[in-house]
Structure formats: C-alpha cells, structure tokens
XYZ file of C-alpha atoms in Angstrom:
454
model
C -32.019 6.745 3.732
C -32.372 5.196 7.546
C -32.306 7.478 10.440
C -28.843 8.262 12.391
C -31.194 6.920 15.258
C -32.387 4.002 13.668
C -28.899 3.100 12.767
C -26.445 2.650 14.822
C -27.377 5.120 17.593
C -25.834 6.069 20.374
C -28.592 5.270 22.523
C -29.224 1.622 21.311
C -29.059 -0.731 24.404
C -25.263 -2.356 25.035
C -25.181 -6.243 25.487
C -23.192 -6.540 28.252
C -22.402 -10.228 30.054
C -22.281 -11.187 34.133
C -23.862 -7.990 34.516
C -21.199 -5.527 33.712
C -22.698 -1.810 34.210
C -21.432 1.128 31.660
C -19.912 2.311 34.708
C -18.220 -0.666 35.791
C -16.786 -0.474 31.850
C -15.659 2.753 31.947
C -13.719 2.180 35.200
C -11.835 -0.641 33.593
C -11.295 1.187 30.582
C -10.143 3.993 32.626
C -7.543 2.291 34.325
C -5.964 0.308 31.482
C -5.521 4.134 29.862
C -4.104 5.048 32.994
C -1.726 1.977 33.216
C -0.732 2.410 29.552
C -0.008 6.233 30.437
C 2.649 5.541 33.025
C 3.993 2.337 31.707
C 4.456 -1.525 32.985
C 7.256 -3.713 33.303
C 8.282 -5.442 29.905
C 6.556 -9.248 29.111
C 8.395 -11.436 31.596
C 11.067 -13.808 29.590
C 14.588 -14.245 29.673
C 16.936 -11.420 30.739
C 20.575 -10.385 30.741
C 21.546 -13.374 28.360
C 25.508 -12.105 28.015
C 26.679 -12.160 24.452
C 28.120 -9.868 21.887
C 26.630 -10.832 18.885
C 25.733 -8.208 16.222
C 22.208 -7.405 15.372
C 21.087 -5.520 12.620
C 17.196 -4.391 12.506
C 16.028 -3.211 9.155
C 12.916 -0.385 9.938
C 12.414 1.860 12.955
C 8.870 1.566 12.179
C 6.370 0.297 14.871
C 7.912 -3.342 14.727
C 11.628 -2.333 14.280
C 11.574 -0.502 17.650
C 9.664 -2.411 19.314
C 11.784 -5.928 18.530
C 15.304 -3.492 19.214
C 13.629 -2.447 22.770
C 12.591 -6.193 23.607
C 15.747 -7.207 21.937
C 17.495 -4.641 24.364
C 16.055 -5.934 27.592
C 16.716 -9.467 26.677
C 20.503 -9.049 25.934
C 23.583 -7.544 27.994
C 26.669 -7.073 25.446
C 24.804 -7.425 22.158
C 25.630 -4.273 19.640
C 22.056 -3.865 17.848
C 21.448 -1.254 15.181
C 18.298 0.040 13.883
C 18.377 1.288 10.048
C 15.460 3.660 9.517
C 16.004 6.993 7.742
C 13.026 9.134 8.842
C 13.337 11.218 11.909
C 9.437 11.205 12.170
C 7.301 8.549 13.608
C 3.879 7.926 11.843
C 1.232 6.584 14.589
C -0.348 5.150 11.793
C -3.999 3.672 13.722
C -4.693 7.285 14.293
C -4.527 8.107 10.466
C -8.592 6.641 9.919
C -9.185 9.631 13.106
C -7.670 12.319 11.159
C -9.650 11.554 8.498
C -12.601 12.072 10.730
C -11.789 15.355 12.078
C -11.043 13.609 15.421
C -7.285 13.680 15.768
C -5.219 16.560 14.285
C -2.213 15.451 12.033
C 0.200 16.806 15.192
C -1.315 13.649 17.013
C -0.340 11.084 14.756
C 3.669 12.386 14.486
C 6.325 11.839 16.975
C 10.161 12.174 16.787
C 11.940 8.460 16.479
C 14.751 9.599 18.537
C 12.160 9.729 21.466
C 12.032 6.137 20.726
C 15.208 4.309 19.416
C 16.014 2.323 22.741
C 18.828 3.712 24.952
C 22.340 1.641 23.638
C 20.912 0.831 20.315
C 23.439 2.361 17.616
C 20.667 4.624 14.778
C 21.435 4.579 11.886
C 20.346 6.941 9.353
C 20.042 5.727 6.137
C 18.017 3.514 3.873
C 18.511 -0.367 2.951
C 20.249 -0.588 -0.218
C 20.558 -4.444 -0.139
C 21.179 -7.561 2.179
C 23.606 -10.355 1.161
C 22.491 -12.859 3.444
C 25.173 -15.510 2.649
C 28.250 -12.737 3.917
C 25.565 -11.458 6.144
C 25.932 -7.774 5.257
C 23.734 -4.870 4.704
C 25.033 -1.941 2.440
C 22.945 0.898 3.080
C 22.231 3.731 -0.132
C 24.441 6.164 1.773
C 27.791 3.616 1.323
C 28.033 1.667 4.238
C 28.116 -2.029 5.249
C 27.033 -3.746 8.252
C 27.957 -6.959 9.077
C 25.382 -8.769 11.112
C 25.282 -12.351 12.951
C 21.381 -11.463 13.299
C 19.072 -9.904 10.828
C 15.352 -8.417 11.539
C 13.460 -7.498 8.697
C 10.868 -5.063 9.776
C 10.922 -2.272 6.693
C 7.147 -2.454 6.351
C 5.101 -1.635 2.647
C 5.809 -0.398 -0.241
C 2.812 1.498 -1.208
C 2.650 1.416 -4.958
C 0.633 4.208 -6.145
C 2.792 4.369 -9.291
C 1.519 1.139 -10.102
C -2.070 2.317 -10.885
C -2.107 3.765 -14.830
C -1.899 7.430 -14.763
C -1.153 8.200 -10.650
C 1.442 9.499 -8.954
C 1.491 9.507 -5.348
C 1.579 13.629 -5.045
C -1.633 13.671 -6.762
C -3.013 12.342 -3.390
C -4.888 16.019 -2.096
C -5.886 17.141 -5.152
C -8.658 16.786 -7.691
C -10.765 14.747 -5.561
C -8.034 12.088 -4.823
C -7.722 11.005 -1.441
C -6.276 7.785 0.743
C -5.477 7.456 4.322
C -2.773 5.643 3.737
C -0.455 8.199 1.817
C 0.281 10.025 5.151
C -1.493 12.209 7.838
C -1.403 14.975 5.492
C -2.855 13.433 3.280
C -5.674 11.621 5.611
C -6.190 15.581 6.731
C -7.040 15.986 3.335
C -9.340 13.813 3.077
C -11.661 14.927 5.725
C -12.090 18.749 3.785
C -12.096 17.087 0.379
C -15.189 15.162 2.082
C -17.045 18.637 3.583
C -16.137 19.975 -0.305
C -17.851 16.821 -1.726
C -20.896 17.221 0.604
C -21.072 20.941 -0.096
C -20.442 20.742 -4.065
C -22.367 16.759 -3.879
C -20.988 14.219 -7.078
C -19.865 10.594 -6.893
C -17.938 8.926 -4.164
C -15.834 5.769 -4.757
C -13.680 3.717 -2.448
C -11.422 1.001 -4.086
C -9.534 -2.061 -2.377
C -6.565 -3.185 -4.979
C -6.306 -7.239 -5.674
C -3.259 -7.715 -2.839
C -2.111 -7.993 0.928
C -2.924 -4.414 2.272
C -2.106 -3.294 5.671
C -4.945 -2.716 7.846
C -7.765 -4.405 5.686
C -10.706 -2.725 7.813
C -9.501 0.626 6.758
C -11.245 1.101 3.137
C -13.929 0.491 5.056
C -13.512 2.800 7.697
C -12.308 5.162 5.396
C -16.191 4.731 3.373
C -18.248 5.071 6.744
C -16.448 7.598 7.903
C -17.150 9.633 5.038
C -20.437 8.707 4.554
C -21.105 9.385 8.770
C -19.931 12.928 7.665
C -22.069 13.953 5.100
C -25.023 12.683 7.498
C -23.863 15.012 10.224
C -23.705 17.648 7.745
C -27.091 17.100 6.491
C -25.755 16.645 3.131
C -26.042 12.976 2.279
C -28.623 12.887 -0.399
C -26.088 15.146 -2.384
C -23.296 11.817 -2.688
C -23.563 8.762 -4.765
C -21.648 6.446 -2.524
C -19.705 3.294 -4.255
C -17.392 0.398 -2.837
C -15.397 -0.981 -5.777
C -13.813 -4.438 -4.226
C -12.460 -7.540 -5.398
C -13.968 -11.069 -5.615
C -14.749 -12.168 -2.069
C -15.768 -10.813 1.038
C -15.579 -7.233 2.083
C -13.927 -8.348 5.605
C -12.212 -11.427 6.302
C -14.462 -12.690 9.344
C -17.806 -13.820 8.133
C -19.576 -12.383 10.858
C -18.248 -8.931 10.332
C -18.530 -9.594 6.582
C -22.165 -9.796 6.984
C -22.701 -6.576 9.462
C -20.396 -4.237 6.840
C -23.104 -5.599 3.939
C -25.815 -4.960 5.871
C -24.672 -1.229 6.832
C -23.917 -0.533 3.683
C -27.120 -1.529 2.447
C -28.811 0.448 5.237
C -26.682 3.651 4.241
C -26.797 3.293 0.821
C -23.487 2.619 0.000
C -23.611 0.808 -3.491
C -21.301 -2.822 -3.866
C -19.088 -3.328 -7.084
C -17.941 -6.450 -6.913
C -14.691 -7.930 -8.713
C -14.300 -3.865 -9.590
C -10.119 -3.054 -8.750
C -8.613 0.294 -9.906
C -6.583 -0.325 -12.885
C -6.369 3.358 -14.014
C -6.834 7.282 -13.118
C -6.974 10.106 -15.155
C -6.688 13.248 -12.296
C -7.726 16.172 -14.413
C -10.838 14.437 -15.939
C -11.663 12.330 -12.437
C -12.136 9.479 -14.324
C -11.275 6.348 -13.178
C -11.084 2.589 -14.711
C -11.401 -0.477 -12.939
C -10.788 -4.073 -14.299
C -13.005 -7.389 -12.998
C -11.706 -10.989 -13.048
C -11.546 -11.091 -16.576
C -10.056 -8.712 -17.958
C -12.876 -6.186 -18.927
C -12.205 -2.853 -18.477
C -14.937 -0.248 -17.579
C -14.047 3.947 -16.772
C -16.671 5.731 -14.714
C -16.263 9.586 -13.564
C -15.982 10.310 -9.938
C -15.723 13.019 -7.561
C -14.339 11.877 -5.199
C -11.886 8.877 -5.265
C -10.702 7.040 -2.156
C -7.171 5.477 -3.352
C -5.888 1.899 -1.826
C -2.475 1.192 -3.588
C -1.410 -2.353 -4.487
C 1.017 -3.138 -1.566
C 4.400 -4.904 -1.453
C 7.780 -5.328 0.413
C 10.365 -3.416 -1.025
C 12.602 -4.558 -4.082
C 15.584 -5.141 -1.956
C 13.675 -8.442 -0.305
C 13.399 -10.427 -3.518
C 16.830 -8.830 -4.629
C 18.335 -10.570 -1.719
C 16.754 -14.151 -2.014
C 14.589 -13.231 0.929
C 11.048 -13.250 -0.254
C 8.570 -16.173 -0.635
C 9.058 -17.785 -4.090
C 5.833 -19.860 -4.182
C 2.544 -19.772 -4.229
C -0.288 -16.313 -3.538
C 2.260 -14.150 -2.106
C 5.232 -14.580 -4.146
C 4.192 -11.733 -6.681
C 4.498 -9.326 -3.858
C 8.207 -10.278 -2.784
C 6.754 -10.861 0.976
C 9.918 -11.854 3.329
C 9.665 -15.541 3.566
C 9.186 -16.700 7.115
C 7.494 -19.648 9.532
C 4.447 -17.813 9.701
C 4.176 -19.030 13.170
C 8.328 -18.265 14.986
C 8.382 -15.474 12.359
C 12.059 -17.198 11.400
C 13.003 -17.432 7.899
C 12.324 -20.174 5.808
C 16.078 -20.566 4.345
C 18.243 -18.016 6.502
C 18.045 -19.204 10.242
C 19.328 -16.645 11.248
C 16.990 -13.769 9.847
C 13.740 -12.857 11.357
C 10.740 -10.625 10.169
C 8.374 -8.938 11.763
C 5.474 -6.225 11.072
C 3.963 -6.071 7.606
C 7.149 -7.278 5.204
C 5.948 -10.790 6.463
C 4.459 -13.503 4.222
C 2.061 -14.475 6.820
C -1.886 -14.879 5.497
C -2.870 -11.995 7.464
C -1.650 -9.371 10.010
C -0.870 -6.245 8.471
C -2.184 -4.334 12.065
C -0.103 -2.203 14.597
C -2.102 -5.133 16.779
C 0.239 -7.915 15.312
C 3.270 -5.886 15.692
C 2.533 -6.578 19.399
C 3.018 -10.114 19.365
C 5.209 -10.375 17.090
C 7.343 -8.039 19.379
C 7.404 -10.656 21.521
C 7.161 -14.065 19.440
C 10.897 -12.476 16.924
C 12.740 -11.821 19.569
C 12.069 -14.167 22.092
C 13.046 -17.066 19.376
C 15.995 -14.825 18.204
C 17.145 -15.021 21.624
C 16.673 -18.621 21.425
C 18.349 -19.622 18.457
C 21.383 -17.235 19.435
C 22.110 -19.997 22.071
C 21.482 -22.665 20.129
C 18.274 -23.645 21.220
C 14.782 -24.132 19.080
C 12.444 -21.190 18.886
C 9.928 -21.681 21.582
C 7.198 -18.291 21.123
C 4.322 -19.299 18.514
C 2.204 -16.312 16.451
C -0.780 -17.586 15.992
C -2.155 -14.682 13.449
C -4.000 -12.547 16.450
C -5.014 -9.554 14.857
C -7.488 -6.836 15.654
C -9.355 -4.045 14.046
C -11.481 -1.259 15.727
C -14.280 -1.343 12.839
C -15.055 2.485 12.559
C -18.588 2.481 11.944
C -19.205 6.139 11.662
C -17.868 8.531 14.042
C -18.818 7.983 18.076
C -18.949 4.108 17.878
C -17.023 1.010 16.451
C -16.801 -2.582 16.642
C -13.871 -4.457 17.864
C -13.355 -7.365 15.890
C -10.328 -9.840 17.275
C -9.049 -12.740 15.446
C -6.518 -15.332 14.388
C -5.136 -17.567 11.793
C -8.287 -20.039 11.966
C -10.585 -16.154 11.312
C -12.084 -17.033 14.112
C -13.143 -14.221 16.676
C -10.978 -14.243 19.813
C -12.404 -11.448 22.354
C -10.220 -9.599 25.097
C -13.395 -8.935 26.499
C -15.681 -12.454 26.475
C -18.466 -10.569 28.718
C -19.460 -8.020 25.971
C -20.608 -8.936 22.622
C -17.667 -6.631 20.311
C -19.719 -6.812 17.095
C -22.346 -4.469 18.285
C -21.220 -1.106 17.400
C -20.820 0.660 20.265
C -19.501 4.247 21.655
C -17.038 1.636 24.033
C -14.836 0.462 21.100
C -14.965 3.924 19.917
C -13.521 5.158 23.125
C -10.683 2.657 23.204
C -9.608 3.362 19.717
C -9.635 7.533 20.415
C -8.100 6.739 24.187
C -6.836 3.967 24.870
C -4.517 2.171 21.814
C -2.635 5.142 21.395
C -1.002 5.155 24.929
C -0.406 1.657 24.647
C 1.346 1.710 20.897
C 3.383 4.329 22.201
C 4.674 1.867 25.476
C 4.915 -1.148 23.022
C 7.555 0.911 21.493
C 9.553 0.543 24.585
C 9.026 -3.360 24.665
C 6.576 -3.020 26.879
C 2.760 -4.551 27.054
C 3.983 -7.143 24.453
C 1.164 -10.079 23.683
C-alpha cells in the first residue's frame, strides 16, 4: 500500500505559472467567494423585451430556476410558471462532501420558495404529460397549462428499480449505498464506510452502461471511501473493486490515465466491461453482466449503487425525446445540442440533464445553459434566429481523497479548457479542494438567481 505522503500529499510542491504565490491564490480565491457571497449583476444581454407570452418551465431544479430567473430579467409582461413539486432544494455537488464527513446533510437542503424568482407563478405539482401540438401541460394533480413557450428542465430519472432485485429504499441498509439517492442517503454512506473499515469485507463501486449525471462521481465516491479507511488506519481490512463498463474510467484521456494510475497506487482493483445487472440485499450478493452477455455474482460488503439514468416517461410519451441513434433508449429530450432548441418543436427548449447532448450532466453546464436557453428563447420569441452557442463546457472537481482534488474543465471536442491557464488543474491539489468546499456552493446558490451565468 503507498504512503498518504507518497501519494498525493499535502505537502507535494504546486505547479504554479507567471509566478503565482499560494498567497497570491488564496487572495483570488478569497475574493471570488466573497463576490459570489454578496452577489453580481446578471450576464449582460437583452432586457425589458415587452411581451406577454406564456412560459411554462418544467423542473425547479438547478436549471428550471435558473432559466425562470434569467428568463425573468430578460422579459417585462411575460407570465412564466415553474412546475416543480418539492418544497426542498437538493444542492446536489455537495452530496460527494457528505459522503466524506465534510458537509452535514443540513448543508446540501434549502427551501425552493427562497428561490422561485419574484413574479414567477409556482406551481406545485408534477408533469403528467405535454401535448406539444395544443401546447399544453396537464399536471397529475388535474390541471392544464397552456404555453406559447416550453422549457424542459425535469432532470433524471434514477432507475434503481431497474437493477434485478433493488428497490430504491434499500439504499442505507445492508451495505447498500449511492450518493446519488439523496443526502440521506450520501450521510449513509460515510458510517456504512467507518462500519466497513471497522468490521473490514469487500468494497465495490459500479457505473451502469448509460448517460449518468456527474460522471466523476463513482469515482469520487471510490476515493473518498478508500481516503477514509486510510485515515482510519483501517485499509488493509477492505478489498476495494471498480466494476465499469467498456471504455475509459473518465472521459478526458488525461484524467483517464491519472484515475488508473491512483487506483493502481491505492489498490483499488479494475473490472472492466463488469455493469450491475442484479442485487440480492439480504445475501449482499451482487451480479454483474460484461459485453456479452455472461453473467457472474460475487458477494460484497459493501456496494456503491449507480442507477441506469433516464428522462422521465412523459418525454418520449409526448414525442419529445431523441428517436435515433445512442441516446434514444433513454428517452433524452431531443434538442440542437448546441441552442439547446428542439429538434421538431421550435418552440420548446431544454436545459440541465433531460438533454440529449453527448455530455453535461454537471450543475457546471446548468450555468451556461442558463444563459445559452434563454437567451435564444428570447430570440426566437421575436422572431429572430437563436444567437447563444453551448459548446459542451463542463467541469468536475475530481475528489481525490479528502483535502485535495483536481479540476478538470472541458468541452464537446474533451478537450481541457482551464479557468485558470497559470496553474496546471490535473495535479491534485488542496486549491481545487478548497473551491469545491468554499467556493461553488456560493456561486450555485447566485446562479439560481440568474446571476454569474457562463
């Protein structure tokens, strides 16, 4: 097993460019934090365009609130609606801290009505179905709004049922875990991992074989653990494996090759073309299929749940979802993957996760598409082209075990694109690590309000 100080430590030496000191850093760092704690003025475009055109925005999620408060700045007359039934908002970035005994599950939940912009109509409910052709939403509570605009932004449909033998309130117990099910449930995870190091067994982490929001965080989720047990002085008690599908562990080739390499370091075993097909809770056992079909069931002690992901039923109901080609299985909404309009419906937008685009399942590309959707809904409403491109930027704080991270930026082409050129992101560092735990949080929470939009 390598040393904590051999890998990764906290003391390694930080590549900095044009001779940036850590105390010039911190002082930059300090005052974006402070900037995103009081506010800024939202992204200059058009303003005050009179009209009174209905708008109906599907999700008061991270994407539907922040396209209803751009939406809201950019329009004087407009009636705009936000369907979302939960009175809670999930700050879902801080779920991977939870699960790391940094953040408690009080600093991941907020109340939406803290957030629904002032003169935008709430309502309650959940989407029933769209009609797109009357242009009408029915909602499961009875009602019907008609809409001359439509913004998809409902998010993932986390199919736990989906996996043989699982049910999503068997998250928490008998070593079943997964960040994703809720904070609760990422609280869980971090005492079912000091149980596991206590008690030792088997440890697996599974990716499933589609889209999934946030694609760093199975591995986050794995190094975090793993960091834990080290800190606890009970590593050599675990048996650590990453079942994943054909292909690379992350998306940018770079970061592909550091994740390999600190897994090999840690000992964190690789089972390739290995997705979760099957769970049997009482017994922890667990089956996994590879690419052709064989079927294999190991035991486990712990078992880090990914669910297959999708859009909700309602999207290929209503003729909105991609009908060809990878994505079509999961029912994504069907859009220009670059003005984030739809491919049939011009007037019907997506943005967030419900999208069909190749990648961008991050709070990070809710920010520009907060920008990009309604900018170009603006646009179209008076009968002009959609100007605002997305051109895929996504990022990922790469959680390397807790006290330091990697930022990894990128775009359509998976190339890197740095915020910062004069610092090398890759290099794990206690910098990244203080942005994600300081600094994103603030600034999610004033993207809400349509403000610091990409």
């Amino acid at each position: 097993m390598t040393d904590r100080n051999k890998a990764g430590s906290s003391k390694a030496p930080l590549v900095l460019r044009d001779g940036l000191s850590r105390r010039d850093f911190l002082k930059l760092t300090g005052g974006l934090t402070a900037a995103a704690a009081v506010g800024s003025a939202p992204a200059a475009a058009q303003a005050g365009v009179q009209t009174r055109a209905r708008i109906v925005v599907l999700g008061g999620g991270a994407a539907g609130l922040t396209v209803a408060a751009r939406l809201r700045d950019l329009l004087d007359g407009a009636r705009i609606t936000v369907v979302e039934p939960s009175e809670t908002h999930h700050y879902q970035p801080g779920w991977t801290l939870v699960a790391a005994g940094t953040y408690s599950v009080s600093d991941v939940t907020a109340r939406n009505e803290h957030y629904i912009p002032r003169g935008v109509d709430w309502k309650k409910d959940y989407v029933a179905a769209v009609d797109p052709e009357s242009q009408v939403v029915e909602t499961a509570g009875g009602d019907r709004l008609d809409y001359d605009f439509l913004v998809v932004a409902t998010g993932i449909h986390l199919d736990y049922e989906a996996i043989e033998g699982l049910e999503r309130a068997d998250i928490g117990q008998n070593g079943l875990t997964s960040i994703y099910a809720g904070p609760e449930q990422a609280r869980h995870a971090y005492e079912q991992t000091q149980r596991l190091g206590e008690q030792g067994g088997v440890a697996r982490f599974t990716i499933p074989n589609t889209p999934i929001k946030c694609a760093g965080a199975p591995i986050k989720a794995t190094l975090i653990a793993e960091d834990l047990l080290r800190t606890a002085g009970h590593r050599d008690r675990v048996d650590f494996h990453y079942h994943v599908r054909e292909g690379a562990l992350f998306s940018v080739e770079r970061f592909d090759g550091m994740v390999r390499d600190i897994y090999g370091e840690r000992g964190v075993g690789i089972e390739s073309g290995s997705v979760l097909q099957g769970v049997e809770p009482e017994l922890r056992r667990a089956t996994f299929v590879d690419g052709d079909g064989n079927r294999e069931t190991v035991d486990y002690d712990y078992l880090h749940v990914v669910p297959p992901m999708r859009a909700h039923d309602w999207v290929r109901e209503a003729g909105l979802a991609v009908e060809d080609g990878s994505l079509a299985e999961g029912g994504w909404l069907a859009v220009d993957d670059q003005t984030l309009q739809h491919a049939r419906y011009p007037n019907v937008f997506g943005a967030g996760d419900v999208v069909d685009t190749a990648i961008g399942k991050t709070a990070s590309t809710v920010r520009a598409h907060g920008s990009v959707t309604p900018d170009n809904l603006v646009s179209v409403l008076q009968d002009r082209e959609p100007q605002q491109r997305f051109d895929g930027y996504t990022s990922c704080p790469l959680i390397t075990e807790v006290g330091k991270a990697s930022l990894v930026e990128f775009d359509y082409t998976l190339e890197e694109v740095p915020t910062f050129g004069f610092i090398d992101q890759g290099q794990p560092s206690w910098m990244w690590w203080r942005l994600k735990v300081h600094m994103i949080k603030p600034l999610y929470y004033n993207m809400l309000r349509g403000r610091y939009l990409r």
